[in-house]
Coordinates of C-alpha atoms in Angstrom, one line a residue:
M227 CA -8.1 13.9 114.1
D228 CA -4.8 14.1 112.6
R229 CA -4.5 17.3 111.0
L230 CA -5.5 21.1 112.3
L231 CA -6.1 24.3 110.2
I232 CA -6.1 27.1 112.0
V233 CA -7.7 30.4 110.1
R234 CA -7.3 33.5 111.5
H235 CA -10.0 35.6 109.6
G236 CA -9.9 37.9 106.8
E237 CA -9.1 41.6 108.2
S238 CA -11.6 43.2 108.8
E239 CA -12.6 47.2 109.8
W240 CA -11.5 47.4 113.1
N241 CA -8.0 45.6 112.2
A242 CA -7.7 48.2 109.3
V243 CA -7.4 50.3 112.6
R244 CA -6.2 48.5 115.2
R245 CA -9.1 48.8 117.7
L246 CA -9.2 45.9 119.7
Q247 CA -12.7 43.8 118.8
G248 CA -12.7 41.4 121.0
H249 CA -16.1 39.5 120.8
A250 CA -17.5 43.2 119.2
D251 CA -19.1 41.6 116.3
I252 CA -16.8 43.4 113.4
N253 CA -17.3 43.0 109.7
L254 CA -14.4 42.3 107.4
S255 CA -13.1 45.2 105.5
P256 CA -12.7 44.8 101.7
R257 CA -8.9 44.1 101.7
G258 CA -9.8 41.5 104.5
R259 CA -12.0 39.8 101.4
E260 CA -9.5 39.8 99.5
Q261 CA -6.7 37.9 101.6
A262 CA -9.8 35.3 102.7
L263 CA -10.5 34.3 98.3
A264 CA -6.3 34.7 97.9
L265 CA -5.7 31.9 100.6
R266 CA -8.8 29.7 99.1
A267 CA -6.6 27.6 97.2
T268 CA -4.4 26.6 99.5
V269 CA -7.2 25.6 102.2
Q270 CA -8.7 24.1 99.6
A271 CA -5.6 22.0 98.3
L272 CA -5.9 20.7 102.6
A273 CA -9.2 18.8 102.5
P274 CA -10.8 19.7 104.8
D275 CA -13.1 17.1 106.6
F276 CA -15.2 18.8 108.8
V277 CA -15.0 23.0 109.8
A278 CA -15.4 25.1 111.9
T279 CA -16.2 28.8 112.3
S280 CA -16.4 31.0 115.6
D281 CA -20.2 32.4 115.2
L282 CA -18.2 36.2 114.4
Q283 CA -19.4 37.1 111.4
R284 CA -15.8 37.9 110.6
A285 CA -14.9 34.8 111.1
R286 CA -18.1 32.7 109.6
D287 CA -17.6 35.9 106.3
T288 CA -14.2 33.8 106.4
A289 CA -15.4 30.1 106.5
G290 CA -17.6 31.6 103.3
L291 CA -14.6 32.9 100.8
L292 CA -12.3 29.6 101.7
G293 CA -15.4 28.1 99.4
F294 CA -16.8 26.5 103.3
E295 CA -20.1 27.9 103.8
G296 CA -21.7 25.3 105.3
A297 CA -19.0 25.8 108.2
E298 CA -20.5 25.0 112.4
P299 CA -20.6 28.6 114.2
L300 CA -19.1 28.0 117.4
A301 CA -19.1 30.6 120.6
R302 CA -16.6 28.6 121.9
L303 CA -14.6 29.6 118.9
R304 CA -14.9 33.6 120.0
E305 CA -11.6 36.2 120.5
H306 CA -10.2 37.0 123.2
D307 CA -13.2 39.0 125.9
V308 CA -11.3 41.9 126.2
G309 CA -14.0 43.5 128.3
H310 CA -13.7 47.0 128.4
W311 CA -10.8 47.1 125.9
T312 CA -12.9 46.4 123.6
G313 CA -13.0 49.1 120.7
R314 CA -10.1 51.1 121.9
A315 CA -7.2 51.4 119.9
I316 CA -3.9 49.6 120.5
P317 CA -1.6 52.9 120.1
D318 CA -3.7 54.6 122.5
L319 CA -3.8 51.7 125.5
Q320 CA -0.2 51.3 124.6
A321 CA 0.6 54.9 125.6
E322 CA -2.1 55.5 128.4
C323 CA -0.9 51.5 130.5
G324 CA 2.0 49.7 128.0
D325 CA 2.9 47.2 131.1
D326 CA -0.4 46.3 131.4
Y327 CA -0.7 46.2 128.1
A328 CA 2.1 44.1 127.7
N329 CA 1.4 42.0 129.7
W330 CA -2.2 40.6 129.0
R331 CA -0.7 39.9 126.0
A332 CA 2.0 38.0 127.5
G333 CA -0.8 36.0 129.1
A334 CA -0.5 37.6 132.6
L335 CA -3.3 40.2 132.8
T336 CA -6.8 40.0 132.3
P337 CA -8.9 43.4 130.9
P338 CA -11.1 45.1 133.4
G339 CA -14.5 43.6 132.9
G340 CA -12.8 40.6 130.6
E341 CA -11.6 36.9 130.6
S342 CA -8.3 35.7 132.1
W343 CA -5.8 34.1 129.4
A344 CA -6.0 30.8 131.1
E345 CA -10.4 31.0 130.8
F346 CA -9.7 31.5 127.0
R347 CA -7.2 29.2 126.9
N348 CA -8.8 26.6 127.6
R349 CA -12.4 27.4 126.3
A350 CA -10.2 27.6 122.7
K351 CA -8.7 24.3 123.6
C352 CA -12.1 22.0 124.7
A353 CA -13.6 23.4 122.1
V354 CA -11.1 22.1 119.6
S355 CA -10.7 18.8 120.9
D356 CA -14.7 18.0 121.3
L357 CA -14.5 19.0 117.8
A358 CA -11.3 16.6 117.3
G359 CA -13.6 13.5 118.4
K360 CA -15.6 13.5 115.7
V361 CA -12.8 14.4 112.7
S362 CA -10.8 10.8 111.4
G363 CA -8.4 12.9 109.2
T364 CA -8.6 16.5 109.0
L365 CA -10.3 19.9 111.2
L366 CA -10.6 23.3 109.9
V367 CA -10.8 26.0 111.8
V368 CA -11.8 29.5 111.3
A369 CA -11.2 31.8 114.4
H370 CA -9.3 34.3 115.4
G371 CA -5.6 35.2 115.9
G372 CA -5.5 35.2 120.6
V373 CA -7.8 31.4 119.8
V374 CA -3.9 30.9 117.1
R375 CA -1.9 31.9 120.3
A376 CA -4.6 30.2 123.0
L377 CA -4.5 26.5 121.3
L378 CA -0.6 27.2 120.1
E379 CA -0.2 27.2 124.2
G380 CA -2.9 24.8 124.9
F381 CA -1.4 22.0 122.9
L382 CA 2.1 22.7 121.9
D383 CA 3.0 24.7 125.5
I384 CA 4.1 27.7 123.9
A385 CA 3.9 30.6 126.2
P386 CA 1.4 33.3 124.4
H387 CA 4.4 35.9 125.1
R388 CA 7.0 34.1 122.5
I389 CA 3.8 34.2 119.8
I390 CA 4.1 37.1 117.1
P391 CA 0.1 38.4 116.4
V392 CA -0.4 36.1 113.4
G393 CA -2.2 37.9 110.0
T394 CA -4.7 38.2 108.6
A395 CA -6.1 35.2 106.6
S396 CA -2.7 33.3 107.7
L397 CA -2.8 29.7 107.8
T398 CA -1.3 27.3 110.6
V399 CA -1.1 23.7 110.7
L400 CA -0.7 20.9 113.7
R401 CA -0.4 17.7 113.1
C402 CA -1.4 14.8 115.8
R403 CA 1.0 12.3 115.7
G404 CA -0.7 8.5 116.5
G405 CA -4.4 10.8 116.4
S406 CA -3.5 11.9 120.3
L407 CA -3.4 15.3 121.1
T408 CA -1.2 15.6 123.3
N409 CA 1.2 14.4 120.8
M410 CA 0.7 17.0 118.4
R411 CA 3.4 18.9 116.3
L412 CA 4.1 22.5 114.2
E413 CA 3.7 22.2 110.4
L414 CA 3.4 25.5 109.8
F415 CA 3.1 29.0 111.3
N416 CA 1.3 32.2 110.1
Y417 CA 1.3 31.0 106.5
N418 CA 0.5 34.4 104.1
P419 CA -0.3 33.8 100.6
A420 CA 1.6 37.2 99.8
G421 CA 4.5 36.8 101.7
P422 CA 5.6 36.2 105.7
V423 CA 3.1 39.2 107.7
F424 CA 6.2 40.3 111.3
D425 CA 4.0 43.5 112.2
A426 CA 0.5 41.6 111.8
P427 CA -2.1 44.1 114.9
D428 CA -3.9 42.3 117.9

């Protein structure tokens, strides 16, 4: 692999009302479908050689709208499992347990019944590392906001508390210098055809 394209799925029905999804299988909103279609030309122009997607429907539908209906679905590319926080409104969590929520976003706290940040980061990184061994050119991964943060830490050592939530249907690109996964650099972050998004939902 010489280039990794990472797309966060389009806005889901729960993103629209700022509820945490984790492994819940929530559909795209109409706006999310429009967002994915708006990103399609950009991703198509980058001509990925192989496409993988989280097996959750919002990511699979985004891959299809980008023109990759045959993308390989992988459970290891799912979002961070937030356990008992699944379905909770983010403003409610912040009001009830603000420090815990902030610490979770920083990768320092495991939600009750959920997955630790280290487990999640390693899961996502291992999934992409395995895929990279099968691809000589460009790999496209369609997944989730947490997966973007996990891969940026896993491959670039950027701590999660230093990364804003990327926008829905946004594109982030990493380049492998010399094809080495230990020698990667950030080429593009949080690209959205409609302009920058600085307040995206988790």
